[in-house]
Amino acid sequence: GTFLSALSGLKVFFEVHSAPFGRDKIIFRLIFQLKYVEKVVAISNALRVYLLKQYNIQKNKIIVAHDGVDQSWLSISVNDLETRKELCYNIDDFVIGYSGSLYRGRGIELILDLARKLHSIKFLIIGGSDEERKKFSAQSRSLGLKNLQFIGYIANSKLPKYLFSCDILLMPYQKNLKTANNGPNTSKFMSPLKMFEYMSSGKSIISSNLDVIKEILVNEKTALLVDPDNSSQWCNAIERLKSDSKLAHSLGKIAKDNVRKFTWSERSKMI
């Protein structure tokens, strides 16, 4: 669409979400040479650097616009008691949430391991296809885990109700991260939607310590960043936040303050 529009003389802003692969490599090279492609928008600085290195693009033609969150998420109020009752949790349960896809590299296997080691903590997994959910639910049962709950797909408009009722939110991205169409590894260039949704919740976040994540999150300030492959570090981070409510509150508050710069309206104004 970009190529044909620019070829027809229409001015185009072209947004790129990952490194091109397959035939896209050829199409991208053609697109970047067209004068009617006014700007290229990369969703991370790492992706901008990659595109500049791989293609003949003028530096002032490519800008960075990370993904974001809807402004309405910043003013949502959730009844924790009601939501936890719906999920069959007790008021004093410590709940750790994850939302998103269950593709390979998203860290679901790590969460299963954490649930096995931290059996007094409840883990809530939101999202995934029916097939993926059945697969991991079966694995959970085979491990005898009673503290792990899969609730499947939730409409985005209803997602805050569940995320905001958790104590901690996890982003356990692995170094080799696949997409739905089994495309190339996106862990170096992504700008996860869930990161901004998590930040708007005001809850503390534990995330994999990946360079592209550090474009937004700061260790010990807006999140705890740990080695994606080291389950002991994840356990320690969880235990630390569970026992230090002051730190947990501080991380969540600063993250929520910072995410105000990353609403969709602010993003579109900047572009």
mmCIF file of C-alpha atoms in Angstrom:
data_model
loop_
_atom_site.group_PDB
_atom_site.id
_atom_site.type_symbol
_atom_site.label_atom_id
_atom_site.label_comp_id
_atom_site.label_asym_id
_atom_site.label_seq_id
_atom_site.Cartn_x
_atom_site.Cartn_y
_atom_site.Cartn_z
ATOM 1 C CA GLY A 1 0.000 0.000 0.000
ATOM 2 C CA THR A 2 2.811 2.406 0.864
ATOM 3 C CA PHE A 3 4.727 1.589 -2.302
ATOM 4 C CA LEU A 4 1.758 2.023 -4.651
ATOM 5 C CA SER A 5 0.541 5.187 -2.910
ATOM 6 C CA ALA A 6 3.959 6.869 -3.066
ATOM 7 C CA LEU A 7 4.434 5.679 -6.632
ATOM 8 C CA SER A 8 1.127 7.365 -7.496
ATOM 9 C CA GLY A 9 2.338 10.683 -6.092
ATOM 10 C CA LEU A 10 0.532 10.597 -2.737
ATOM 11 C CA LYS A 11 2.512 11.817 0.265
ATOM 12 C CA VAL A 12 3.040 8.958 2.720
ATOM 13 C CA PHE A 13 4.249 8.465 6.279
ATOM 14 C CA PHE A 14 5.460 4.852 6.521
ATOM 15 C CA GLU A 15 5.475 3.202 9.938
ATOM 16 C CA VAL A 16 7.779 0.215 10.490
ATOM 17 C CA HIS A 17 7.349 -2.289 13.340
ATOM 18 C CA SER A 18 10.152 -4.771 12.716
ATOM 19 C CA ALA A 19 13.106 -5.586 10.502
ATOM 20 C CA PRO A 20 11.849 -6.595 7.047
ATOM 21 C CA PHE A 21 12.296 -10.186 5.940
ATOM 22 C CA GLY A 22 11.634 -12.199 2.783
ATOM 23 C CA ARG A 23 10.295 -10.207 -0.157
ATOM 24 C CA ASP A 24 9.722 -7.210 2.140
ATOM 25 C CA LYS A 25 13.460 -6.527 2.000
ATOM 26 C CA ILE A 26 13.122 -5.675 -1.695
ATOM 27 C CA ILE A 27 9.917 -3.683 -1.253
ATOM 28 C CA PHE A 28 11.396 -1.673 1.634
ATOM 29 C CA ARG A 29 14.442 -0.781 -0.420
ATOM 30 C CA LEU A 30 12.177 0.537 -3.191
ATOM 31 C CA ILE A 31 9.957 2.426 -0.725
ATOM 32 C CA PHE A 32 12.853 4.255 0.899
ATOM 33 C CA GLN A 33 13.949 5.577 -2.507
ATOM 34 C CA LEU A 34 10.577 7.142 -3.349
ATOM 35 C CA LYS A 35 10.463 10.928 -2.872
ATOM 36 C CA TYR A 36 6.790 10.903 -1.831
ATOM 37 C CA VAL A 37 7.575 8.859 1.276
ATOM 38 C CA GLU A 38 7.813 11.926 3.498
ATOM 39 C CA LYS A 39 8.826 10.222 6.745
ATOM 40 C CA VAL A 40 9.631 6.772 8.067
ATOM 41 C CA VAL A 41 8.342 6.114 11.588
ATOM 42 C CA ALA A 42 10.200 3.436 13.595
ATOM 43 C CA ILE A 43 8.651 2.116 16.824
ATOM 44 C CA SER A 44 11.991 1.986 18.660
ATOM 45 C CA ASN A 45 15.346 3.688 18.454
ATOM 46 C CA ALA A 46 16.977 0.281 17.942
ATOM 47 C CA LEU A 47 14.854 -0.193 14.815
ATOM 48 C CA ARG A 48 15.745 3.293 13.569
ATOM 49 C CA VAL A 49 19.463 2.543 13.949
ATOM 50 C CA TYR A 50 19.017 -0.773 12.118
ATOM 51 C CA LEU A 51 17.122 0.783 9.195
ATOM 52 C CA LEU A 52 19.699 3.560 8.817
ATOM 53 C CA LYS A 53 22.448 0.976 8.739
ATOM 54 C CA GLN A 54 20.751 -1.370 6.276
ATOM 55 C CA TYR A 55 19.119 1.129 3.917
ATOM 56 C CA ASN A 56 19.951 4.395 2.234
ATOM 57 C CA ILE A 57 17.708 6.664 4.330
ATOM 58 C CA GLN A 58 18.447 10.269 5.238
ATOM 59 C CA LYS A 59 18.699 10.637 9.032
ATOM 60 C CA ASN A 60 16.202 13.491 9.131
ATOM 61 C CA LYS A 61 13.663 11.376 7.264
ATOM 62 C CA ILE A 62 13.267 8.708 9.950
ATOM 63 C CA ILE A 63 11.759 9.388 13.382
ATOM 64 C CA VAL A 64 11.038 7.264 16.465
ATOM 65 C CA ALA A 65 7.524 6.929 17.885
ATOM 66 C CA HIS A 66 7.197 4.211 20.484
ATOM 67 C CA ASP A 67 3.838 2.521 20.870
ATOM 68 C CA GLY A 68 1.446 3.777 23.514
ATOM 69 C CA VAL A 69 -1.792 3.466 25.443
ATOM 70 C CA ASP A 70 -5.229 5.023 25.243
ATOM 71 C CA GLN A 71 -5.603 8.156 27.359
ATOM 72 C CA SER A 72 -8.677 6.665 29.057
ATOM 73 C CA TRP A 73 -6.524 4.033 30.803
ATOM 74 C CA LEU A 74 -4.976 6.755 32.970
ATOM 75 C CA SER A 75 -8.258 7.595 34.669
ATOM 76 C CA ILE A 76 -9.795 4.126 35.044
ATOM 77 C CA SER A 77 -10.907 3.093 38.525
ATOM 78 C CA VAL A 78 -11.194 -0.623 39.314
ATOM 79 C CA ASN A 79 -12.937 -2.416 42.175
ATOM 80 C CA ASP A 80 -10.202 -4.866 43.235
ATOM 81 C CA LEU A 81 -12.473 -6.750 45.625
ATOM 82 C CA GLU A 82 -15.117 -7.406 42.997
ATOM 83 C CA THR A 83 -12.635 -8.519 40.337
ATOM 84 C CA ARG A 84 -10.719 -10.784 42.710
ATOM 85 C CA LYS A 85 -13.968 -12.361 43.852
ATOM 86 C CA GLU A 86 -14.869 -13.029 40.211
ATOM 87 C CA LEU A 87 -11.457 -14.717 39.751
ATOM 88 C CA CYS A 88 -11.940 -16.764 42.960
ATOM 89 C CA TYR A 89 -9.075 -15.051 44.774
ATOM 90 C CA ASN A 90 -9.114 -14.117 48.439
ATOM 91 C CA ILE A 91 -8.611 -10.524 49.508
ATOM 92 C CA ASP A 92 -5.175 -11.321 50.970
ATOM 93 C CA ASP A 93 -3.925 -13.317 47.946
ATOM 94 C CA PHE A 94 -0.819 -11.920 46.242
ATOM 95 C CA VAL A 95 -1.599 -11.927 42.505
ATOM 96 C CA ILE A 96 0.888 -11.666 39.635
ATOM 97 C CA GLY A 97 -0.492 -10.989 36.177
ATOM 98 C CA TYR A 98 0.554 -11.443 32.570
ATOM 99 C CA SER A 99 -1.416 -10.397 29.508
ATOM 100 C CA GLY A 100 -0.661 -11.041 25.859
ATOM 101 C CA SER A 101 0.117 -13.768 23.408
ATOM 102 C CA LEU A 102 1.427 -17.189 24.376
ATOM 103 C CA TYR A 103 3.757 -17.583 21.400
ATOM 104 C CA ARG A 104 7.199 -19.056 21.802
ATOM 105 C CA GLY A 105 9.543 -16.582 23.438
ATOM 106 C CA ARG A 106 6.874 -14.757 25.460
ATOM 107 C CA GLY A 107 8.112 -16.422 28.643
ATOM 108 C CA ILE A 108 5.085 -18.545 29.563
ATOM 109 C CA GLU A 109 7.360 -21.483 30.370
ATOM 110 C CA LEU A 110 9.212 -19.211 32.791
ATOM 111 C CA ILE A 111 5.939 -18.261 34.481
ATOM 112 C CA LEU A 112 5.120 -21.958 34.942
ATOM 113 C CA ASP A 113 8.497 -22.396 36.616
ATOM 114 C CA LEU A 114 7.864 -19.393 38.875
ATOM 115 C CA ALA A 115 4.452 -20.776 39.844
ATOM 116 C CA ARG A 116 6.105 -24.086 40.745
ATOM 117 C CA LYS A 117 8.679 -22.355 42.965
ATOM 118 C CA LEU A 118 6.355 -19.751 44.510
ATOM 119 C CA HIS A 119 3.320 -21.870 45.309
ATOM 120 C CA SER A 120 1.877 -19.349 47.813
ATOM 121 C CA ILE A 121 1.514 -16.718 45.039
ATOM 122 C CA LYS A 122 -1.314 -16.663 42.475
ATOM 123 C CA PHE A 123 -0.471 -16.283 38.787
ATOM 124 C CA LEU A 124 -3.041 -14.962 36.311
ATOM 125 C CA ILE A 125 -2.441 -15.472 32.576
ATOM 126 C CA ILE A 126 -4.636 -13.426 30.236
ATOM 127 C CA GLY A 127 -4.692 -14.050 26.477
ATOM 128 C CA GLY A 128 -3.609 -16.653 23.959
ATOM 129 C CA SER A 129 -5.523 -18.811 21.509
ATOM 130 C CA ASP A 130 -7.682 -21.688 22.745
ATOM 131 C CA GLU A 131 -5.092 -24.153 21.455
ATOM 132 C CA GLU A 132 -2.221 -22.450 23.294
ATOM 133 C CA ARG A 133 -4.253 -22.070 26.476
ATOM 134 C CA LYS A 134 -5.176 -25.768 26.482
ATOM 135 C CA LYS A 135 -1.531 -26.708 25.911
ATOM 136 C CA PHE A 136 -0.194 -24.679 28.841
ATOM 137 C CA SER A 137 -3.145 -25.557 31.084
ATOM 138 C CA ALA A 138 -2.322 -29.232 30.502
ATOM 139 C CA GLN A 139 1.332 -28.560 31.366
ATOM 140 C CA SER A 140 0.213 -26.752 34.505
ATOM 141 C CA ARG A 141 -1.934 -29.712 35.597
ATOM 142 C CA SER A 142 0.855 -32.180 34.873
ATOM 143 C CA LEU A 143 3.097 -30.162 37.214
ATOM 144 C CA GLY A 144 0.404 -30.187 39.873
ATOM 145 C CA LEU A 145 0.145 -26.382 39.908
ATOM 146 C CA LYS A 146 -2.913 -25.021 41.687
ATOM 147 C CA ASN A 147 -1.831 -21.383 41.722
ATOM 148 C CA LEU A 148 -1.898 -20.727 37.973
ATOM 149 C CA GLN A 149 -5.039 -19.568 36.155
ATOM 150 C CA PHE A 150 -5.523 -19.134 32.390
ATOM 151 C CA ILE A 151 -8.535 -17.000 31.453
ATOM 152 C CA GLY A 152 -7.963 -16.670 27.703
ATOM 153 C CA TYR A 153 -8.746 -13.704 25.483
ATOM 154 C CA ILE A 154 -10.195 -10.574 27.081
ATOM 155 C CA ALA A 155 -11.392 -7.600 25.017
ATOM 156 C CA ASN A 156 -9.012 -4.645 25.405
ATOM 157 C CA SER A 157 -11.793 -2.486 26.830
ATOM 158 C CA LYS A 158 -12.214 -4.960 29.713
ATOM 159 C CA LEU A 159 -8.511 -5.668 30.237
ATOM 160 C CA PRO A 160 -7.824 -2.906 32.822
ATOM 161 C CA LYS A 161 -10.274 -4.528 35.219
ATOM 162 C CA TYR A 162 -7.992 -7.570 35.457
ATOM 163 C CA LEU A 163 -4.561 -5.949 35.153
ATOM 164 C CA PHE A 164 -5.322 -3.243 37.708
ATOM 165 C CA SER A 165 -6.390 -5.903 40.234
ATOM 166 C CA CYS A 166 -2.968 -7.586 40.231
ATOM 167 C CA ASP A 167 -0.108 -6.789 42.591
ATOM 168 C CA ILE A 168 2.723 -7.236 40.053
ATOM 169 C CA LEU A 169 2.725 -7.444 36.244
ATOM 170 C CA LEU A 170 5.261 -9.503 34.290
ATOM 171 C CA MET A 171 6.970 -9.014 30.912
ATOM 172 C CA PRO A 172 9.139 -12.153 30.669
ATOM 173 C CA TYR A 173 10.220 -11.701 27.039
ATOM 174 C CA GLN A 174 12.915 -14.114 25.948
ATOM 175 C CA LYS A 175 15.886 -13.203 23.754
ATOM 176 C CA ASN A 176 14.435 -15.161 20.823
ATOM 177 C CA LEU A 177 10.926 -13.860 20.304
ATOM 178 C CA LYS A 178 8.617 -15.065 17.547
ATOM 179 C CA THR A 179 5.497 -13.404 16.143
ATOM 180 C CA ALA A 180 2.136 -14.904 15.174
ATOM 181 C CA ASN A 181 3.230 -15.531 11.558
ATOM 182 C CA ASN A 182 6.493 -17.128 12.724
ATOM 183 C CA GLY A 183 8.458 -14.167 11.434
ATOM 184 C CA PRO A 184 11.978 -13.141 12.480
ATOM 185 C CA ASN A 185 13.078 -12.470 16.046
ATOM 186 C CA THR A 186 11.525 -9.149 17.173
ATOM 187 C CA SER A 187 13.123 -8.875 20.628
ATOM 188 C CA LYS A 188 15.663 -6.291 19.432
ATOM 189 C CA PHE A 189 13.211 -3.878 17.825
ATOM 190 C CA MET A 190 9.798 -4.187 19.537
ATOM 191 C CA SER A 191 7.760 -1.615 21.440
ATOM 192 C CA PRO A 192 5.270 -3.803 23.344
ATOM 193 C CA LEU A 193 1.738 -2.477 23.745
ATOM 194 C CA LYS A 194 1.474 -4.296 27.065
ATOM 195 C CA MET A 195 4.373 -2.300 28.490
ATOM 196 C CA PHE A 196 2.429 0.969 28.220
ATOM 197 C CA GLU A 197 -0.781 -0.652 29.439
ATOM 198 C CA TYR A 198 1.107 -2.060 32.427
ATOM 199 C CA MET A 199 2.629 1.362 33.156
ATOM 200 C CA SER A 200 -0.800 3.003 33.151
ATOM 201 C CA SER A 201 -2.020 0.540 35.794
ATOM 202 C CA GLY A 202 0.208 2.028 38.480
ATOM 203 C CA LYS A 203 1.284 -1.496 39.461
ATOM 204 C CA SER A 204 4.908 -2.555 39.780
ATOM 205 C CA ILE A 205 6.442 -4.230 36.734
ATOM 206 C CA ILE A 206 9.113 -6.896 36.442
ATOM 207 C CA SER A 207 10.521 -7.169 32.931
ATOM 208 C CA SER A 208 13.263 -8.900 31.012
ATOM 209 C CA ASN A 209 16.375 -6.767 30.857
ATOM 210 C CA LEU A 210 16.460 -6.213 27.092
ATOM 211 C CA ASP A 211 18.051 -3.158 25.480
ATOM 212 C CA VAL A 212 14.892 -2.179 23.610
ATOM 213 C CA ILE A 213 12.847 -2.330 26.846
ATOM 214 C CA LYS A 214 15.358 0.012 28.470
ATOM 215 C CA GLU A 215 14.424 2.688 25.945
ATOM 216 C CA ILE A 216 11.317 3.148 28.135
ATOM 217 C CA LEU A 217 11.749 1.388 31.495
ATOM 218 C CA VAL A 218 14.510 2.255 33.968
ATOM 219 C CA ASN A 219 15.697 -0.386 36.433
ATOM 220 C CA GLU A 220 14.893 0.429 40.072
ATOM 221 C CA LYS A 221 12.931 3.511 38.996
ATOM 222 C CA THR A 222 9.976 2.424 36.841
ATOM 223 C CA ALA A 223 10.461 -1.362 36.960
ATOM 224 C CA LEU A 224 12.749 -4.160 38.064
ATOM 225 C CA LEU A 225 14.709 -5.489 35.087
ATOM 226 C CA VAL A 226 16.111 -9.009 35.310
ATOM 227 C CA ASP A 227 17.861 -11.602 33.160
ATOM 228 C CA PRO A 228 15.186 -13.281 30.985
ATOM 229 C CA ASP A 229 16.849 -16.693 31.407
ATOM 230 C CA ASN A 230 17.473 -16.592 35.151
ATOM 231 C CA SER A 231 14.397 -17.777 37.085
ATOM 232 C CA SER A 232 16.164 -17.148 40.410
ATOM 233 C CA GLN A 233 16.385 -13.436 39.592
ATOM 234 C CA TRP A 234 12.655 -13.400 38.800
ATOM 235 C CA CYS A 235 11.850 -15.141 42.080
ATOM 236 C CA ASN A 236 14.034 -12.694 44.016
ATOM 237 C CA ALA A 237 12.427 -9.703 42.302
ATOM 238 C CA ILE A 238 8.943 -10.991 43.121
ATOM 239 C CA GLU A 239 9.824 -11.662 46.756
ATOM 240 C CA ARG A 240 11.452 -8.237 47.013
ATOM 241 C CA LEU A 241 8.358 -6.403 45.789
ATOM 242 C CA LYS A 242 6.074 -8.566 47.902
ATOM 243 C CA SER A 243 7.979 -7.611 51.061
ATOM 244 C CA ASP A 244 8.682 -3.979 50.138
ATOM 245 C CA SER A 245 5.370 -2.224 49.516
ATOM 246 C CA LYS A 246 7.088 1.173 49.471
ATOM 247 C CA LEU A 247 9.292 0.166 46.531
ATOM 248 C CA ALA A 248 6.370 -1.469 44.724
ATOM 249 C CA HIS A 249 4.273 1.681 45.103
ATOM 250 C CA SER A 250 7.127 3.945 43.960
ATOM 251 C CA LEU A 251 7.824 1.906 40.810
ATOM 252 C CA GLY A 252 4.152 1.883 39.859
ATOM 253 C CA LYS A 253 3.605 5.583 40.505
ATOM 254 C CA ILE A 254 6.633 6.801 38.541
ATOM 255 C CA ALA A 255 5.822 4.453 35.645
ATOM 256 C CA LYS A 256 2.260 5.807 35.509
ATOM 257 C CA ASP A 257 3.522 9.390 35.578
ATOM 258 C CA ASN A 258 5.960 8.627 32.746
ATOM 259 C CA VAL A 259 3.409 6.885 30.526
ATOM 260 C CA ARG A 260 1.494 10.146 30.109
ATOM 261 C CA LYS A 261 4.049 10.981 27.408
ATOM 262 C CA PHE A 262 3.100 7.808 25.541
ATOM 263 C CA THR A 263 -0.633 8.107 24.949
ATOM 264 C CA TRP A 264 -1.845 7.646 21.373
ATOM 265 C CA SER A 265 -2.889 11.302 21.229
ATOM 266 C CA GLU A 266 0.575 12.511 22.302
ATOM 267 C CA ARG A 267 2.139 10.109 19.818
ATOM 268 C CA SER A 268 0.065 11.370 16.901
ATOM 269 C CA LYS A 269 0.800 15.003 17.814
ATOM 270 C CA MET A 270 4.520 14.275 17.794
ATOM 271 C CA ILE A 271 4.371 12.554 14.406
#
